[in-house]
Coordinates of C-alpha atoms and ligand atoms in Angstrom, one line a residue:
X17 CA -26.0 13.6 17.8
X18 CA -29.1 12.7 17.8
X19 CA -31.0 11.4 14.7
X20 CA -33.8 14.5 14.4
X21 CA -30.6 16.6 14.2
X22 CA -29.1 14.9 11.7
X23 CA -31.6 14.8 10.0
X24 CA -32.3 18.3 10.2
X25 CA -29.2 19.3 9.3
X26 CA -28.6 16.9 6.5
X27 CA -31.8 18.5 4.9
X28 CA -30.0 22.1 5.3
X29 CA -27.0 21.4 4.0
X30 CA -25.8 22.8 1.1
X31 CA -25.5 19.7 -1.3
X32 CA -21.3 19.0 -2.5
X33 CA -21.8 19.4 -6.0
X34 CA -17.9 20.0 -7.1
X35 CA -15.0 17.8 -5.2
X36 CA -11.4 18.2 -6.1
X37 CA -8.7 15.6 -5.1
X38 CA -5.0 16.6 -4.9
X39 CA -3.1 13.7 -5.7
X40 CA -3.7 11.3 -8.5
X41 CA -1.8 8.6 -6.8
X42 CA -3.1 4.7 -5.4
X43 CA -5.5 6.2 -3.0
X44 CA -6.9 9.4 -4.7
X45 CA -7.1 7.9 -7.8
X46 CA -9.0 4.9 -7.2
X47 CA -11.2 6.8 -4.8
X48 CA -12.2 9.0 -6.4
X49 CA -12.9 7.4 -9.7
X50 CA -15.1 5.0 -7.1
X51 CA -17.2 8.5 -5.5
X52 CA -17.6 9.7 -9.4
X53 CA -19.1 6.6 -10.3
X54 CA -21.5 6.5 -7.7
X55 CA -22.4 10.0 -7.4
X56 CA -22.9 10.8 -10.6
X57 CA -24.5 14.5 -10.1
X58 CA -21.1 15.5 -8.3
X59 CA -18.4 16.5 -10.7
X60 CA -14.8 15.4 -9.3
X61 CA -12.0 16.3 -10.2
X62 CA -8.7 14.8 -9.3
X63 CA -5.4 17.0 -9.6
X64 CA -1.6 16.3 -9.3
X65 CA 1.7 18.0 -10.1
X66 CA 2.9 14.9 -11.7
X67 CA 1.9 15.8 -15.4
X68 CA 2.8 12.0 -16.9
X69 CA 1.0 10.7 -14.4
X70 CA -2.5 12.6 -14.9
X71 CA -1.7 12.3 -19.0
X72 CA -1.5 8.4 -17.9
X73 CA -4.8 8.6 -16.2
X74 CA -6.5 10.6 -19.0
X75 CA -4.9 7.7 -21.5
X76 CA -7.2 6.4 -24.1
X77 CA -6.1 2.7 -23.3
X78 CA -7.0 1.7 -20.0
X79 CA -4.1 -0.7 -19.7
X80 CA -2.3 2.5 -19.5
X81 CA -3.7 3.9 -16.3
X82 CA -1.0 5.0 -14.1
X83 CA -2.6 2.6 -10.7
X84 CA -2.8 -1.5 -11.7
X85 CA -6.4 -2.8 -9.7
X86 CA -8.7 -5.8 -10.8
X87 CA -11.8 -3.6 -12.0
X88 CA -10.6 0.1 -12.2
X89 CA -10.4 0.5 -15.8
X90 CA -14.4 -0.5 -16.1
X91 CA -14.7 2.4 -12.8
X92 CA -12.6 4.9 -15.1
X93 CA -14.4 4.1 -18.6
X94 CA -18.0 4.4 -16.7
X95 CA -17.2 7.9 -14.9
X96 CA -14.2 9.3 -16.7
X97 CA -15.4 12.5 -19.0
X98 CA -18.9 12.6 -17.8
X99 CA -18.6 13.8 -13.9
X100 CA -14.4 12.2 -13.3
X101 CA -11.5 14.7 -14.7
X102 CA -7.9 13.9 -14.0
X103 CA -6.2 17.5 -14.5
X104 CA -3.0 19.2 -13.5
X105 CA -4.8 22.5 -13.0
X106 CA -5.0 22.9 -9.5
X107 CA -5.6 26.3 -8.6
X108 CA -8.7 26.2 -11.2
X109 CA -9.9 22.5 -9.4
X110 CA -9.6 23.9 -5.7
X111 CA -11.3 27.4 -6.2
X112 CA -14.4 25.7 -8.2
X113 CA -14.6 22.8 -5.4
X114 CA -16.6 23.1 -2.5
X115 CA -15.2 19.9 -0.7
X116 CA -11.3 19.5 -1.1
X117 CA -9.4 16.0 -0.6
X118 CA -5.9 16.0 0.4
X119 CA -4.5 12.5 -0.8
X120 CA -0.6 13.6 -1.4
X121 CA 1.9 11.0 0.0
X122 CA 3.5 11.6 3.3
X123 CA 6.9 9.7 3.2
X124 CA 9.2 8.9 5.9
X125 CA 11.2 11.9 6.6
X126 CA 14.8 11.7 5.4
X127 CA 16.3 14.7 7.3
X128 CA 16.4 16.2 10.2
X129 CA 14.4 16.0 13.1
X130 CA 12.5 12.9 12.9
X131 CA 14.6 11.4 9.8
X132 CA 14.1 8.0 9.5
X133 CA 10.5 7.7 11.7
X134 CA 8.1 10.6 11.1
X135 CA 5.8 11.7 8.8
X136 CA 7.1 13.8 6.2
X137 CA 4.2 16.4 6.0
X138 CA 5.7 18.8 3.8
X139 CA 3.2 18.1 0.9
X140 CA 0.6 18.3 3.2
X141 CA 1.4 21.7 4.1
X142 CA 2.0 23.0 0.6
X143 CA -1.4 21.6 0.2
X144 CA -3.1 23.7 2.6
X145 CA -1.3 26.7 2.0
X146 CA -2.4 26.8 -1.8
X147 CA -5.9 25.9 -1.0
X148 CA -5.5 29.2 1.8
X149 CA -4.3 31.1 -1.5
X150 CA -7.2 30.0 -4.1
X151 CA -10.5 29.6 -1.9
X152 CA -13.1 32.5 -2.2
X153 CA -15.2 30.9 -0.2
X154 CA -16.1 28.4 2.2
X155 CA -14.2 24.8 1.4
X156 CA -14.6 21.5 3.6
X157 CA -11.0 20.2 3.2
X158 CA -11.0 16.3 3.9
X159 CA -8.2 14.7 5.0
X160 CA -7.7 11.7 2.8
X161 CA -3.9 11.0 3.4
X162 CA -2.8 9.0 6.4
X163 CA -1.5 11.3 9.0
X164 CA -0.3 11.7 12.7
X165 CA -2.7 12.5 15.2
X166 CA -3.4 16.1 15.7
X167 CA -2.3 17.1 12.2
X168 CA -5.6 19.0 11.5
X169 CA -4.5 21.1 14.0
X170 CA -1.7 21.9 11.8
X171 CA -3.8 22.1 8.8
X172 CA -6.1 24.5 10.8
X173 CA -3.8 27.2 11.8
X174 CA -2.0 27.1 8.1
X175 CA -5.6 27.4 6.5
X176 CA -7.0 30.2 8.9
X177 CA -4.1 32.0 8.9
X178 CA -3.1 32.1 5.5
X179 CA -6.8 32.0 4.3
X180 CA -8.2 34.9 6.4
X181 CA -6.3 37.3 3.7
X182 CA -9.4 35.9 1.5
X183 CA -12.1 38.1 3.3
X184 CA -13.0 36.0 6.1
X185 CA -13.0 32.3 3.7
X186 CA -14.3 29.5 6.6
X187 CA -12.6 26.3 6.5
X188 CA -13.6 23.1 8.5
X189 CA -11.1 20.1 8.3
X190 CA -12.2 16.5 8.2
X191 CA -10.2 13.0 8.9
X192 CA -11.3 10.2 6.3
X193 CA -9.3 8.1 6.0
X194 CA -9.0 5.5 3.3
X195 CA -8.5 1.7 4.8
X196 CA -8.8 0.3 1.0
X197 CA -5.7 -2.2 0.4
X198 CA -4.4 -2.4 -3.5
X199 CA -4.8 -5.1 -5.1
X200 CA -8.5 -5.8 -3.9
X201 CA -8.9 -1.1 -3.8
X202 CA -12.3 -1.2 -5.7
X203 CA -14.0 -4.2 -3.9
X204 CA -13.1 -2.6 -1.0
X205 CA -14.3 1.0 -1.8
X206 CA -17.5 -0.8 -3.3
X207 CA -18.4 -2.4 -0.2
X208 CA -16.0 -0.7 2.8
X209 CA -16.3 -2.5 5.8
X210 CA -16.9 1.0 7.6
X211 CA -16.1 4.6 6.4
X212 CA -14.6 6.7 8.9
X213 CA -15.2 11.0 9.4
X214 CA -13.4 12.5 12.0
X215 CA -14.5 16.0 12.7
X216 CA -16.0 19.3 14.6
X217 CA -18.1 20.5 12.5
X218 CA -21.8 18.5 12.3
X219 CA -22.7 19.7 9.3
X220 CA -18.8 19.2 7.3
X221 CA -19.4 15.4 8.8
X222 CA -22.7 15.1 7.0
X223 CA -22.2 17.0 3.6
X224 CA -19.4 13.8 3.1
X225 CA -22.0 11.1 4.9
X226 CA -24.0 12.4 2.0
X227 CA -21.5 11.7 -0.3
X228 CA -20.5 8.3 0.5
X229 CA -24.4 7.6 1.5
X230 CA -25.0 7.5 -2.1
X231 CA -23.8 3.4 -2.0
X232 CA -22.2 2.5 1.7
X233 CA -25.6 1.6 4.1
X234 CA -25.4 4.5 6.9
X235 CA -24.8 2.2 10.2
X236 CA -21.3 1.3 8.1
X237 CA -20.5 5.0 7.9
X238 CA -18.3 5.8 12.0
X239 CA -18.7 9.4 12.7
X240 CA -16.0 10.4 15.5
X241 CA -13.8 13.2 17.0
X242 CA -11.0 14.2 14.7
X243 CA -8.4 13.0 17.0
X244 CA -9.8 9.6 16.8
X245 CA -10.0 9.5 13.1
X246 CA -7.0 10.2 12.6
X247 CA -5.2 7.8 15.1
X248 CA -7.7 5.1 14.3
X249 CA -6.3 4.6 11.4
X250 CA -2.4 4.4 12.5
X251 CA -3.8 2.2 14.7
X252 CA -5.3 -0.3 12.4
X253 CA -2.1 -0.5 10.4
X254 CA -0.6 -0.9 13.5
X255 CA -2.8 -3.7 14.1
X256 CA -2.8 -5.6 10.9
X257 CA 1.1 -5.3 10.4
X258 CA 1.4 -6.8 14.0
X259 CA -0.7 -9.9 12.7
X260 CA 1.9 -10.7 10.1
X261 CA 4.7 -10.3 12.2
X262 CA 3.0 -12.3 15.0
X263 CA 2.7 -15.1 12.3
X264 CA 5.9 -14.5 11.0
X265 CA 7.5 -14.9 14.6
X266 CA 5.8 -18.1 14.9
X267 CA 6.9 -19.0 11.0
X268 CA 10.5 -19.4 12.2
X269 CA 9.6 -21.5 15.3
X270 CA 7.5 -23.9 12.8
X271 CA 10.5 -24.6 10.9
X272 CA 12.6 -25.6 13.7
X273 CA 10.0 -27.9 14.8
X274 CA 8.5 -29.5 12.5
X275 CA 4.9 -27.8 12.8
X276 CA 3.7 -26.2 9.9
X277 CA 2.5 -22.8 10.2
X278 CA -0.7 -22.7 7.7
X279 CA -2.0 -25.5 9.9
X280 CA -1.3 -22.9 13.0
X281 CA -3.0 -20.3 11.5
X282 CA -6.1 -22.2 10.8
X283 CA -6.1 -23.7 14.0
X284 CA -6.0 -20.8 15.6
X285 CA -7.6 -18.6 12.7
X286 CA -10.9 -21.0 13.9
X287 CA -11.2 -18.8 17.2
X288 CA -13.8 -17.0 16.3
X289 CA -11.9 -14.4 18.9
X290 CA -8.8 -14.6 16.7
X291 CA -10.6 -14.7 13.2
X292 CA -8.9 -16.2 10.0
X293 CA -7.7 -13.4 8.3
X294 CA -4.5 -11.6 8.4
X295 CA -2.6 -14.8 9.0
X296 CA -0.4 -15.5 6.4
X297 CA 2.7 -16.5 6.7
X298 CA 5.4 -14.2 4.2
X299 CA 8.4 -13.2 3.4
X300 CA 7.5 -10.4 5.3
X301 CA 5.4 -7.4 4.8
X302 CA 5.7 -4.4 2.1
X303 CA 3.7 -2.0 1.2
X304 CA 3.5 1.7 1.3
X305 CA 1.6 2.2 4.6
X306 CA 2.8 -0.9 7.7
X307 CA 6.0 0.3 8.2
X308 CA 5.9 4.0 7.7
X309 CA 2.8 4.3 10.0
X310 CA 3.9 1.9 12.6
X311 CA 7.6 4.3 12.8
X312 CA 5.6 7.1 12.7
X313 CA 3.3 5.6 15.6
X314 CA 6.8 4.5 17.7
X315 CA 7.4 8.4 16.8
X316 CA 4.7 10.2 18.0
X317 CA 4.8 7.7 20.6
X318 CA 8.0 9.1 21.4
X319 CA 7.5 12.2 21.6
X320 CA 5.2 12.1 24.4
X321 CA 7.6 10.3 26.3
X322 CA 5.9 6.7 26.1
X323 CA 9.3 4.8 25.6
X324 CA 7.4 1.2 26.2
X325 CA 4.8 1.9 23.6
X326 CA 7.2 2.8 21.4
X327 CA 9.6 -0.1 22.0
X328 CA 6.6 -2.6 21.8
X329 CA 5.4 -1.2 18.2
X330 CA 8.7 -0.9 17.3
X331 CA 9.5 -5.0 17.8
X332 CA 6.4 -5.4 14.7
X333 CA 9.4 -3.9 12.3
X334 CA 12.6 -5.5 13.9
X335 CA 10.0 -8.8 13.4
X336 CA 9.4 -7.8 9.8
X337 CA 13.4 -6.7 8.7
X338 CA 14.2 -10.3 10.5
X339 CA 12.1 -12.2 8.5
X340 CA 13.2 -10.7 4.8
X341 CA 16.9 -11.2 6.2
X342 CA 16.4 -14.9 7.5
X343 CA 14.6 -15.7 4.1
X344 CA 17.8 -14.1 2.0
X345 CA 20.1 -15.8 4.2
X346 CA 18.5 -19.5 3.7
X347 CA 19.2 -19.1 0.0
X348 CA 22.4 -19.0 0.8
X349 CA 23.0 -21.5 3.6
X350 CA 20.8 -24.0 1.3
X351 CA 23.0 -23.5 -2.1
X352 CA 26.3 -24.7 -0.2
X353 CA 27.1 -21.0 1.7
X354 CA 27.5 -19.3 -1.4
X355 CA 25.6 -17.6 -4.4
X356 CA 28.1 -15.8 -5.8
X357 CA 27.9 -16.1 -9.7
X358 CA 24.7 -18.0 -9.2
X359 CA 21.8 -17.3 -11.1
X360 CA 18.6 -16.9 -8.5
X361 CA 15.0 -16.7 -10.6
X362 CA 12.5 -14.1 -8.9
X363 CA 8.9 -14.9 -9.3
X364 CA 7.2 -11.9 -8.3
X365 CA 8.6 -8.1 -7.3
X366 CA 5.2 -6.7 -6.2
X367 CA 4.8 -6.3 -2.4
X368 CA 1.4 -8.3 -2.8
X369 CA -0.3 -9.8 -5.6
X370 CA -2.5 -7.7 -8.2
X371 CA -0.9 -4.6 -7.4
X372 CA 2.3 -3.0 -9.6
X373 CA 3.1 -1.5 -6.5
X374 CA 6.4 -2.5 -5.4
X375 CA 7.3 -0.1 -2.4
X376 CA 8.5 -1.3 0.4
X377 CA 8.2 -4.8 -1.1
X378 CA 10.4 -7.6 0.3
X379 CA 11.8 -8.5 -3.1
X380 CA 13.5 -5.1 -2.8
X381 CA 15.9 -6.2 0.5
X382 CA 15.7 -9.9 -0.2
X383 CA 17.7 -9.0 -4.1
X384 CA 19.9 -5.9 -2.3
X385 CA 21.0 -9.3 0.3
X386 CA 21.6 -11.5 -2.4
X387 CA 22.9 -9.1 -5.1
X388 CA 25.8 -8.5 -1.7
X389 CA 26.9 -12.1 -1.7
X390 CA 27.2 -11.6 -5.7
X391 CA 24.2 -13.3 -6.8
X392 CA 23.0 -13.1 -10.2
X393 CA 19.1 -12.1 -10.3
X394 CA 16.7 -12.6 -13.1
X395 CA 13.2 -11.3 -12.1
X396 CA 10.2 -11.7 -13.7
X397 CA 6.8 -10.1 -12.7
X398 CA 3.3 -10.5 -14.1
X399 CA 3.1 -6.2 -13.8
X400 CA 5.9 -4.4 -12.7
X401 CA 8.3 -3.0 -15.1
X402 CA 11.6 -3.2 -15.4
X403 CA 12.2 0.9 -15.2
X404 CA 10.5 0.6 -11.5
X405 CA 12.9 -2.7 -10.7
X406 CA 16.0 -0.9 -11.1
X407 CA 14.9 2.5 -9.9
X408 CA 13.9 0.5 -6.4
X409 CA 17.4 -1.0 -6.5
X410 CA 19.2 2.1 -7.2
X411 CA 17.2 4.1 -4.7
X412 CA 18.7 1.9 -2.0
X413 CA 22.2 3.0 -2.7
X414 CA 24.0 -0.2 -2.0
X415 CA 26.2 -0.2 -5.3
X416 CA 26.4 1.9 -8.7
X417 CA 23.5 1.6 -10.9
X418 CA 25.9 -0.1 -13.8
X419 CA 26.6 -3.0 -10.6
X420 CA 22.5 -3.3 -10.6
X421 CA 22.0 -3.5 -14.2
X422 CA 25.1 -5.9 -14.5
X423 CA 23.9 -8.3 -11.8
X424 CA 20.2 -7.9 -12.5
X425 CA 18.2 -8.4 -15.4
X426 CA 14.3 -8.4 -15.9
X427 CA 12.2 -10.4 -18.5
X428 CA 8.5 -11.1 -19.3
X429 CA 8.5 -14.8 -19.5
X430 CA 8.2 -17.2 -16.4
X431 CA 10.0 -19.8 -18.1
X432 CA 13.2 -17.7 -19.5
X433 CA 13.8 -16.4 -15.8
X434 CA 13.8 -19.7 -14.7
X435 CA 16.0 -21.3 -17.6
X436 CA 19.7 -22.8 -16.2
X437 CA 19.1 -21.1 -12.7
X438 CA 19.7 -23.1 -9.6
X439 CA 17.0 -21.4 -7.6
X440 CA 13.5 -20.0 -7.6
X441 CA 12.4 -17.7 -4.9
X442 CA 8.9 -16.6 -5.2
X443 CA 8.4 -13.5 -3.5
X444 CA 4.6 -12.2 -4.8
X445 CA 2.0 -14.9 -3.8
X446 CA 0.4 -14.1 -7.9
X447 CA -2.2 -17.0 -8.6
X448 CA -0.2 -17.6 -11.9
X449 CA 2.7 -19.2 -10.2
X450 CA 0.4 -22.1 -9.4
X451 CA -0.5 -23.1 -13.0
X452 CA 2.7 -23.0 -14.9
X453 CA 4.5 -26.0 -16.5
X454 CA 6.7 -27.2 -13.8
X455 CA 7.8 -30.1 -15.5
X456 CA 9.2 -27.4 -18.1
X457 CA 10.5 -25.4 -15.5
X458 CA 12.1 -28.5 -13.8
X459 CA 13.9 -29.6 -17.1
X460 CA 15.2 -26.0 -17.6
X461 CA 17.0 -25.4 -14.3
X462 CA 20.8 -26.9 -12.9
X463 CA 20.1 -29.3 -10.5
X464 CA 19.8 -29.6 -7.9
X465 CA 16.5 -27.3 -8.6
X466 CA 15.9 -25.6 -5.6
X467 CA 12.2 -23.9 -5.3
X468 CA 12.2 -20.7 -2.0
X469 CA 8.3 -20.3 -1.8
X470 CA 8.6 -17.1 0.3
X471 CA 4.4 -17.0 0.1
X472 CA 3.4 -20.7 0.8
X473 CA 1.7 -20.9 -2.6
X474 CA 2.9 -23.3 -4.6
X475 CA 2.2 -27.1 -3.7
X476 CA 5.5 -28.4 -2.5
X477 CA 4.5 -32.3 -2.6
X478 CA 4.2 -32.2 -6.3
X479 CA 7.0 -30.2 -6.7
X480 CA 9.3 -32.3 -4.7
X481 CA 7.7 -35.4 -6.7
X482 CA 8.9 -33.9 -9.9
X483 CA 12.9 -33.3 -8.5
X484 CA 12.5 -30.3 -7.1
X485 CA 14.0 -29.4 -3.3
X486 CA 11.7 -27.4 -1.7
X487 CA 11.5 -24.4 0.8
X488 CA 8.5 -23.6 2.2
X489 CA 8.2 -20.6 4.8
X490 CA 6.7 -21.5 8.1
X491 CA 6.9 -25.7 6.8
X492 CA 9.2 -27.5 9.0
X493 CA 11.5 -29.9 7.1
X494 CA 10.5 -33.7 6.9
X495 CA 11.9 -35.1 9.8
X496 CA 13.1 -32.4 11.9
Ligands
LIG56 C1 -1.5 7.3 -0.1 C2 -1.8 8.3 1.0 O1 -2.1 9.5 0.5 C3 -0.7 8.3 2.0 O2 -0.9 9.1 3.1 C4 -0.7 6.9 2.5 O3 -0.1 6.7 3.7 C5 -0.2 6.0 1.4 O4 -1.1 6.1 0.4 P1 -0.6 7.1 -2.4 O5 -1.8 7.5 -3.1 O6 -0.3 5.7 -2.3 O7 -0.6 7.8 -1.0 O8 0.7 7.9 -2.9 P2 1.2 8.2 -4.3 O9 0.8 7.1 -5.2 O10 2.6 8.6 -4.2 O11 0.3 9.5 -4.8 C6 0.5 10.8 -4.3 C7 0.3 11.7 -5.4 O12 0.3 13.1 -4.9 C8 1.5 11.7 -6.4 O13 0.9 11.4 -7.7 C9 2.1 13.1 -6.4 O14 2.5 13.6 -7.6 C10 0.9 13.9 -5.9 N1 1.4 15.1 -5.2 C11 2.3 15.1 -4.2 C12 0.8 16.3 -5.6 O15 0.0 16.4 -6.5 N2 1.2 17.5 -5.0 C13 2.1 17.5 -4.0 O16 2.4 18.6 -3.5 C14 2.7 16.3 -3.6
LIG57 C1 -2.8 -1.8 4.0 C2 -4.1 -1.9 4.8 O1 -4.6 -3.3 4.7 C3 -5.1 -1.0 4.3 O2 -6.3 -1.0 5.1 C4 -4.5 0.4 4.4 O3 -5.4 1.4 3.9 C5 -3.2 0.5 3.6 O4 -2.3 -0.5 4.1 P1 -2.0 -2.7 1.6 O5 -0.6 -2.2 2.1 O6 -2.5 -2.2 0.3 O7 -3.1 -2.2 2.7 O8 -2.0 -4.3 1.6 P2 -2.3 -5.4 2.7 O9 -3.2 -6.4 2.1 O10 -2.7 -4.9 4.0 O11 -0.9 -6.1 2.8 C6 0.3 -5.5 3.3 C7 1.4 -6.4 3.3 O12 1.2 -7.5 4.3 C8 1.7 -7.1 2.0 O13 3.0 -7.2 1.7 C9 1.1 -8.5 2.2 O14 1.7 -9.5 1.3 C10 1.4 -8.7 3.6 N1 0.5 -9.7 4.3 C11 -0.8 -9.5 4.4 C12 1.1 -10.9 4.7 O15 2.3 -11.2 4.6 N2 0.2 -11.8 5.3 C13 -1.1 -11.6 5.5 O16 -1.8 -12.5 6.1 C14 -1.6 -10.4 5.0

């Protein structure tokens, strides 16, 4: 397009004044609070069905906000009550709106065609048929949830078909999607690397350039097709999880031979080609998003009949389940084949650090591995609570929830978890690890004292100077 156009048509656009969110949850919420805070003539209003969860976002106390992130609660105390609403009134939100995000999750389906690898888009599509049922008149609906390629098309024929009952209502559908990653969400919506619109209509695209014009400089703003939106951003999970399973792969080869894989990585992180990021060696990735886009990528993949596309994609997850498993399984090779009985400290349950997100999270499959070989787990985090710790074990159902509260327990101090255990395994890379009293620690535990550093974090030469025997993942044993 060229730029007198856009120009042109920016200038006749009819300015977004009212945006509506469905879906309070770690995207819509910070998002939004971020596009209220810097568009403060457009009143947004983010909606959800969950009514706890929009009674925790309206919450007095910002500690209480339902979504942890370094530098939200400033966001929601700037913007909340002048032009940012949470609400669970979402007929009233979508018919007063005249740009609609869709930010609902889409899960891995569980049944039926697909189980196990697609999308689940069943919220999605309950989305757009209540949107069809409220609007009165025209709506850009923005697609904010990450979602298989060609699912506007899906979203198109629902809204046009349903909608058209509403005297001829016009929809246009747009891809945005949201490449923030928690932990670092409002640095990252602050100062986006790019911000990606997918769509048909030229004048839908710049009513939301406008929007998100207001603080991201316009050469970082990508305009594409919709198709590409939407698969660009598949893609660049795709992408990022394949990094971490390509340094994971190497990790294991490390150990064997004595290399040490943080040196690797910033040897070859050096390449300006390569880049430095991305290259940490883990436990293995978590999170809501690698795994459930990369299966759903191998699905669609799939479905088109592109077996060694699929098959390559897949190997990033087979990667990723290996390296959680090999980690569980040198706790128990290290403390003499068994752990039954034996009480392992976890330091962290997050899937990454400054998040109280925990799905997906290796801590989840490393404890169900352990808990198997009888292993008794005392976990503490800096965030997550112990509600969501048992609700992630029990939702794996691997033993009765009496069996996970029996072999499990949870407490807020470092130093308790750690008291007469014969291990620590730190799962969450959280910058507090580093500055406890180890000497405490080290006095505290049964010896020998045995330290799995599952994030490469903690500084293993002092450690092993003070007594302890220490793991390091990708860190080849003295010697070998
Ligand atoms: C996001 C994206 O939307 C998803 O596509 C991406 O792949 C992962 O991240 P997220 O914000 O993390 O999802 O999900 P979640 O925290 O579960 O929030 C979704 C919210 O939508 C929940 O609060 C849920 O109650 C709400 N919801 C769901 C509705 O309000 N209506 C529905 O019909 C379904
Ligand atoms: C990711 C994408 O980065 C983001 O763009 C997208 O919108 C959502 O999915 P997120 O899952 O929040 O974000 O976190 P991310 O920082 O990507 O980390 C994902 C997982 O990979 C974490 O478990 C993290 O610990 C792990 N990881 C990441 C590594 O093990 N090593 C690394 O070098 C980087």
């Amino acid at each position: 397009m060229s730029v007198y156009l856009t120009e042109y048509l920016y200038k006749m656009n009819k300015k977004i004044t009212k945006i509506c969110c469905i879906g309070a949850g770690y995207v819509g919420g910070p998002t939004m609070a971020v596009i209220a805070q810097k568009c403060p003539e457009i009143q947004v209003t983010v909606v959800d069905i969950n009514e706890k969860r929009i009674a925790a976002w309206n919450d007095k106390d910002l500690n209480k906000l339902p979504v942890y992130e370094p530098g939200l609660d400033k966001v929601v105390e700037e913007a909340r009550g002048r032009n940012l609403f949470f609400s669970t009134e979402v007929d009233r939100a979508i018919d007063e709106a005249e740009m609609i995000f869709i930010s609902v999750n889409t899960p891995t389906k569980t049944y039926g065609k697909g189980k196990g690898m697609a999308a689940d888009l069943k919220y999605i599509e309950l989305c757009a048929r209540q949107i069809a049922r409220v609007a009165k008149d025209d709506k850009i609906v923005v697609e904010k949830s990450t979602l298989p390629v060609r699912t506007a098309q899906a979203l198109k024929s629902i809204l046009h078909n349903t909608g058209s009952t509403n005297g001829g209502v016009k929809f246009e559908i747009l891809s945005n999607p949201e490449f923030l990653a928690e932990g670092t969400a409002i640095q990252d919506l602050h100062a986006p690397d790019r911000v990606l619109i997918g769509g048909e209509s030229a004048e839908a695209i710049e009513a939301l350039v406008a929007v998100y014009a207001h603080w991201v400089p316009k050469e970082n703003i990508l305009t594409t097709n919709l198709w590409s939106s939407e698969l660009s951003k598949l893609t660049a999970n795709a992408f990022l999880a394949q990094r971490v399973s390509s340094i994971n792969a190497l990790s294991e080869l490390c150990e064997k031979t004595g290399a040490d894989v943080n040196e690797v990585a910033r040897a070859i992180g050096t390449d300006s080609r390569i880049g430095p990021k991305f290259l940490k060696a883990s436990v293995g990735f978590g999170g809501s998003c690698f795994q459930k886009d990369i299966l759903n990528l191998v699905y669609i993949a799939k479905s088109y009949g592109l077996h060694e596309v699929a098959d390559y994609w897949e190997q990033v997850i087979l990667m990723n389940d290996h390296q959680k498993r090999r980690f569980a399984d040198n706790i128990v090779t290290t403390l003499y084949n068994t752990v039954s009985g034996k009480k392992i400290a976890f330091f962290g349950w997050a899937f990454k650090k400054d998040t109280n997100d925990t799905r997906e999270s290796a801590a989840i499959y490393v404890a169900d591995y352990l808990l198997n070989e009888q292993a008794e787990i005392v976990v503490y985090d800096p965030k997550v609570t112990e509600e969501q710790i048992y609700a992630d074990l029990d939702y794996l159902n691997t033993r009765s929830e009496e069996e996970n509260r029996r072999l499990v327990t949870v407490v807020n101090d470092p130093y308790q978890a750690a008291d007469n255990a014969h291990a620590i395994a730190v799962l969450t890379e959280w910058d507090e690890f580093k500055t406890y009293d180890w000497d405490k620690i080290y006095n505290d535990m049964l010896r020998p004292s045995f330290v799995f550093d599952g994030r490469a974090v903690l500084d293993s030469e002092k450690l092993e100077g003070k007594g302890f025997e220490v793991y390091t993942i990708g860190v080849g044993a003295k010697g070998v």
